PDB file of C-alpha atoms and ligand atoms in Angstrom:
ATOM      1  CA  UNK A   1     149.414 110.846 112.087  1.00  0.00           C
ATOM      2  CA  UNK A   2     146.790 112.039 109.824  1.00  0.00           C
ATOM      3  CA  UNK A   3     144.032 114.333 111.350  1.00  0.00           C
ATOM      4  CA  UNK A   4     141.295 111.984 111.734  1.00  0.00           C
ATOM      5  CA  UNK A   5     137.802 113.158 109.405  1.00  0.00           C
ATOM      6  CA  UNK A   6     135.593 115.555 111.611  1.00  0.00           C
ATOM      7  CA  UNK A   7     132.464 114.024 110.883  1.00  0.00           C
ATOM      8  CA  UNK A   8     129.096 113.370 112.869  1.00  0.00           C
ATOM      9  CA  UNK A   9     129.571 110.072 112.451  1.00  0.00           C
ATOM     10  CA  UNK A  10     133.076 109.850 114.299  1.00  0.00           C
ATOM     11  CA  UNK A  11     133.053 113.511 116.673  1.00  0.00           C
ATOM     12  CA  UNK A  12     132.296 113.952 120.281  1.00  0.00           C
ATOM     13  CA  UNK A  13     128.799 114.494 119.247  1.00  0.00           C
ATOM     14  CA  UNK A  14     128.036 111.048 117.494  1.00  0.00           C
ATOM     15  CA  UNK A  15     126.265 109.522 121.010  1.00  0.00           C
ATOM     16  CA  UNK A  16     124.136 112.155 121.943  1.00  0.00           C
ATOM     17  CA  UNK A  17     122.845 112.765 118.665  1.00  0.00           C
ATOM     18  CA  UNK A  18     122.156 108.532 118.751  1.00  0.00           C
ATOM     19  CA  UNK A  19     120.196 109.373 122.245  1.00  0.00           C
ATOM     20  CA  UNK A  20     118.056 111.995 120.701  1.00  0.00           C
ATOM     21  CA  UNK A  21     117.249 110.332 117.764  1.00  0.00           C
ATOM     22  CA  UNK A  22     116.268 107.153 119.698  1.00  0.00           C
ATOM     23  CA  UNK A  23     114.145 109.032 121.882  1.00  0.00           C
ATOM     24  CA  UNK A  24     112.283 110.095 118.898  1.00  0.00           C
ATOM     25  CA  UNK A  25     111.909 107.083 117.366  1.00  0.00           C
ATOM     26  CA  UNK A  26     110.596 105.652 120.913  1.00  0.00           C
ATOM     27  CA  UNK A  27     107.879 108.597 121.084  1.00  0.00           C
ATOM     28  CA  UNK A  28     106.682 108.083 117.288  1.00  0.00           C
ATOM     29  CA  UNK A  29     103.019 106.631 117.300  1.00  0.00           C
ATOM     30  CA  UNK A  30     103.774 103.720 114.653  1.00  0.00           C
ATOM     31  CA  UNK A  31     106.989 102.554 117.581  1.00  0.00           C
ATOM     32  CA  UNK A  32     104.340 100.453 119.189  1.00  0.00           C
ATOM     33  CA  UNK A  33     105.591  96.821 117.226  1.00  0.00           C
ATOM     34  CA  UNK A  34     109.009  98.024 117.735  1.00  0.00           C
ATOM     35  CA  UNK A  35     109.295  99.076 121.211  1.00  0.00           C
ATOM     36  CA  UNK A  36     110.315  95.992 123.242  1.00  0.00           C
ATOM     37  CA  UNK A  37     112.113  92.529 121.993  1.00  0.00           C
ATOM     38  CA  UNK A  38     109.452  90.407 120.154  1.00  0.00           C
ATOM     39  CA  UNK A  39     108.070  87.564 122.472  1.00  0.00           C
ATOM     40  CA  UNK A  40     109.356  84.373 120.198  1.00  0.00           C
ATOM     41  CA  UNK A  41     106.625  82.257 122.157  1.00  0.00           C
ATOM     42  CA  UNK A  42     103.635  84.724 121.445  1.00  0.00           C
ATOM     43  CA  UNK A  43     104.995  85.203 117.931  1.00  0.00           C
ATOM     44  CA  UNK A  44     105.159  81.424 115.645  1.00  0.00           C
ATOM     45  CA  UNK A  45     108.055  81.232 113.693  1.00  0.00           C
ATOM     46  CA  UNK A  46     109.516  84.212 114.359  1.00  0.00           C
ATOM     47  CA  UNK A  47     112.994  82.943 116.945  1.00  0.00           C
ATOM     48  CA  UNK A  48     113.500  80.540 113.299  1.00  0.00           C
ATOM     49  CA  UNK A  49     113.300  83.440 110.633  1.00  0.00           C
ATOM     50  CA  UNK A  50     115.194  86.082 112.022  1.00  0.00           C
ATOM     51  CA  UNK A  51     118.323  85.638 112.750  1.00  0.00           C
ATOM     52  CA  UNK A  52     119.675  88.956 114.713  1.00  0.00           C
ATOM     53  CA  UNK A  53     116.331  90.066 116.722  1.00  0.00           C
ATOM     54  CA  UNK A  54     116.344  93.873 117.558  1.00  0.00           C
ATOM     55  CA  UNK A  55     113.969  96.223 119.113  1.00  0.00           C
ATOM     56  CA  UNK A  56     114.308  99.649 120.547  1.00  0.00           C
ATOM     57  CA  UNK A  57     114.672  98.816 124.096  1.00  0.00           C
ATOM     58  CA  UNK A  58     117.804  97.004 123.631  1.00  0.00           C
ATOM     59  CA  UNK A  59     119.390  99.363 121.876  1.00  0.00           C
ATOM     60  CA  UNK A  60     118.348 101.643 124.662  1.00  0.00           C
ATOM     61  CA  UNK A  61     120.505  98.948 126.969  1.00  0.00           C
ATOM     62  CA  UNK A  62     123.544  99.238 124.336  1.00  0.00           C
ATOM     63  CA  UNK A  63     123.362 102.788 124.713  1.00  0.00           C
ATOM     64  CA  UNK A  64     123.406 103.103 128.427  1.00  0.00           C
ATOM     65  CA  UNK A  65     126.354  99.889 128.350  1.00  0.00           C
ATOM     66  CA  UNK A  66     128.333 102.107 125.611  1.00  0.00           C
ATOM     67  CA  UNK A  67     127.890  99.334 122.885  1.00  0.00           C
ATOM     68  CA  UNK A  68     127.676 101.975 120.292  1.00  0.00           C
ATOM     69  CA  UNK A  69     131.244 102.678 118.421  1.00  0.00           C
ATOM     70  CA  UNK A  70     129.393 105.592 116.739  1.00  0.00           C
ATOM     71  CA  UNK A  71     126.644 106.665 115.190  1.00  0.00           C
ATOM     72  CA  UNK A  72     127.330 104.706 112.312  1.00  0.00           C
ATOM     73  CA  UNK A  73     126.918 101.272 114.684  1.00  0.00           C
ATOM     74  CA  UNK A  74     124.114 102.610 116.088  1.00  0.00           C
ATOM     75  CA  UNK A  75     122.376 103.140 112.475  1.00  0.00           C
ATOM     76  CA  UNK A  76     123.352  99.671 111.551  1.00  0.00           C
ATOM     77  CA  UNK A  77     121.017  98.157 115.078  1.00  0.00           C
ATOM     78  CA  UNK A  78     118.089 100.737 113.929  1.00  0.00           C
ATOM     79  CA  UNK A  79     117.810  99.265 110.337  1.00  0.00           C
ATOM     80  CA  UNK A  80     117.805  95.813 111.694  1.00  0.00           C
ATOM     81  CA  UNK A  81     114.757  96.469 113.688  1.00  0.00           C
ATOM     82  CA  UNK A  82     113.310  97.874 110.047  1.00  0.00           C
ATOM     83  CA  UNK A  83     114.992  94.586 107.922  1.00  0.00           C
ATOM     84  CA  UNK A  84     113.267  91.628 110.799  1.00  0.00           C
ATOM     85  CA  UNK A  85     110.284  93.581 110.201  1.00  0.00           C
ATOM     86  CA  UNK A  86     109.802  94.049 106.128  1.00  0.00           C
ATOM     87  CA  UNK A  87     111.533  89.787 106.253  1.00  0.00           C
ATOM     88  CA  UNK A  88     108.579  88.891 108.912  1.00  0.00           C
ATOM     89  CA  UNK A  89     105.726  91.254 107.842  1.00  0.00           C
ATOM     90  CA  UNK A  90     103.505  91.449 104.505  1.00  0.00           C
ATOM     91  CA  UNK A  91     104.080  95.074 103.420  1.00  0.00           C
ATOM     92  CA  UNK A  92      99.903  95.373 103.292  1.00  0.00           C
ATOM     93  CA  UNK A  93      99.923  94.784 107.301  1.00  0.00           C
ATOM     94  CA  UNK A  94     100.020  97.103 110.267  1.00  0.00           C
ATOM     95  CA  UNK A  95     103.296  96.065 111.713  1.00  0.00           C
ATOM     96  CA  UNK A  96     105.081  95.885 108.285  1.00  0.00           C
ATOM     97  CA  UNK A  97     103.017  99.378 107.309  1.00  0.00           C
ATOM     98  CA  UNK A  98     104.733 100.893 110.849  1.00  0.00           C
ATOM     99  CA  UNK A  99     108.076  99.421 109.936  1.00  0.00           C
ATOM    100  CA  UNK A 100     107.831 101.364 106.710  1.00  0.00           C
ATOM    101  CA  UNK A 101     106.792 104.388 108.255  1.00  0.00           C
ATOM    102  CA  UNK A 102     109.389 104.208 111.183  1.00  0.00           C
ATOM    103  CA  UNK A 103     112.149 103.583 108.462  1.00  0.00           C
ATOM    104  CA  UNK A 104     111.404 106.668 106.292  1.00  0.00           C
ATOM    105  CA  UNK A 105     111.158 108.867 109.273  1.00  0.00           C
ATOM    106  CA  UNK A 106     114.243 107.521 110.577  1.00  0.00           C
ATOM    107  CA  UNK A 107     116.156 108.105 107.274  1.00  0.00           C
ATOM    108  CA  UNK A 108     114.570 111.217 106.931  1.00  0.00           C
ATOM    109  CA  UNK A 109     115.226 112.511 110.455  1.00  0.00           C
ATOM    110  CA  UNK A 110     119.427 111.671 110.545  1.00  0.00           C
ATOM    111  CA  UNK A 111     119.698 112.777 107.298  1.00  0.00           C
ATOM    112  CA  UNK A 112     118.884 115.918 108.116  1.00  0.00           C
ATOM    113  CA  UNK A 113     120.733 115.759 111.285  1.00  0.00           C
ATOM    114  CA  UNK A 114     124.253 114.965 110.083  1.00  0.00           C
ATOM    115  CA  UNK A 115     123.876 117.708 107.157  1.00  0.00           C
TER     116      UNK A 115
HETATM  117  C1  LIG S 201     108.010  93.810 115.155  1.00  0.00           C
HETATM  118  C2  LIG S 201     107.241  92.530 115.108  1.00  0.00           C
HETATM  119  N1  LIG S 201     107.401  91.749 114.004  1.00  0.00           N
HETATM  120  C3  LIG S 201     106.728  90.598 113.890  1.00  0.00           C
HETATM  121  C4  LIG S 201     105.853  90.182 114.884  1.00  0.00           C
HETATM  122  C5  LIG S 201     105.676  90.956 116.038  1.00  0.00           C
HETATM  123  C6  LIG S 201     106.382  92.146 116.156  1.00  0.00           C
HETATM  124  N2  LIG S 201     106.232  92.967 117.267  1.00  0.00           N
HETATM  125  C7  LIG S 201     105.715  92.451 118.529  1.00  0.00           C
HETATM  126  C8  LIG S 201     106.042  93.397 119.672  1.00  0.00           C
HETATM  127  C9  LIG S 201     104.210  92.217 118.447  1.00  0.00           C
HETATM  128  C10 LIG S 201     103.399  93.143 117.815  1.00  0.00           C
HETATM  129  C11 LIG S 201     102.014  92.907 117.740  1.00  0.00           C
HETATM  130  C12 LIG S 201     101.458  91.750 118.306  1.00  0.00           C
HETATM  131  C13 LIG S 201     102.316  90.834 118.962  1.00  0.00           C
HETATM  132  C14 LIG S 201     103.677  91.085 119.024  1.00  0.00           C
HETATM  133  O1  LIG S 201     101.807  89.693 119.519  1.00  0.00           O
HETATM  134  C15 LIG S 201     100.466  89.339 119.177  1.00  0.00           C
HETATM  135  C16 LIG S 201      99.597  90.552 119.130  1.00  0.00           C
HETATM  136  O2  LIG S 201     100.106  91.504 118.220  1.00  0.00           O
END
């Protein structure tokens, strides 16, 4: 059959590199919003606007259960944490200014990863 592509997105590799950039992302000083699922009860509104809640701890828990494909499934959970956030948050807020900063580090820091 035909030799499969050797990229970071598909390799042996694709897993820890999701680990390590998770733990960054976790350790970032804007993660604070992002860090655990939102509370829907604390938070009006927010169990009817967005549809596919996400938040760095449970990806943390797909991790660990081997939910994650490959790195590519894993990006696709990480931009829906940034995607609830710019839907739920003005832009000119703190959460929805962290969600912006968390995105372009995030882009920033696999992009430079899987080069
Ligand atoms: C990412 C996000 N989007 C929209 C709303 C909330 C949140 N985050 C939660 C953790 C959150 C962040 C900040 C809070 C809060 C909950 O509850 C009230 C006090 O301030």
């Amino acid at each position: 059959c035909a030799k499969k592509a050797k990229t970071a997105k598909d390799d042996k590799n694709g897993l820890p590199l999701c680990r390590m950039l998770l733990a960054e992302l976790e350790a970032h000083r804007d993660a604070w919003p992002f860090l655990t699922p939102v509370n829907h009860k604390a938070v009006p509104g927010y169990r009817k606007v967005i549809k596919k809640p996400m938040d760095f701890s449970t990806i943390k828990e797909k991790l660990a259960n081997n939910q994650y494909l490959n790195l590519e499934t894993f990006i696709i959970d990480v931009n829906l944490v940034f995607d609830n956030c710019e839907k739920f948050n003005e832009d000119d807020s703190e959460i929805g200014r962290a969600g912006h900063n968390m995105r372009r580090f995030f882009d920033k820091r696999w992009t430079e990863l899987l080069q």
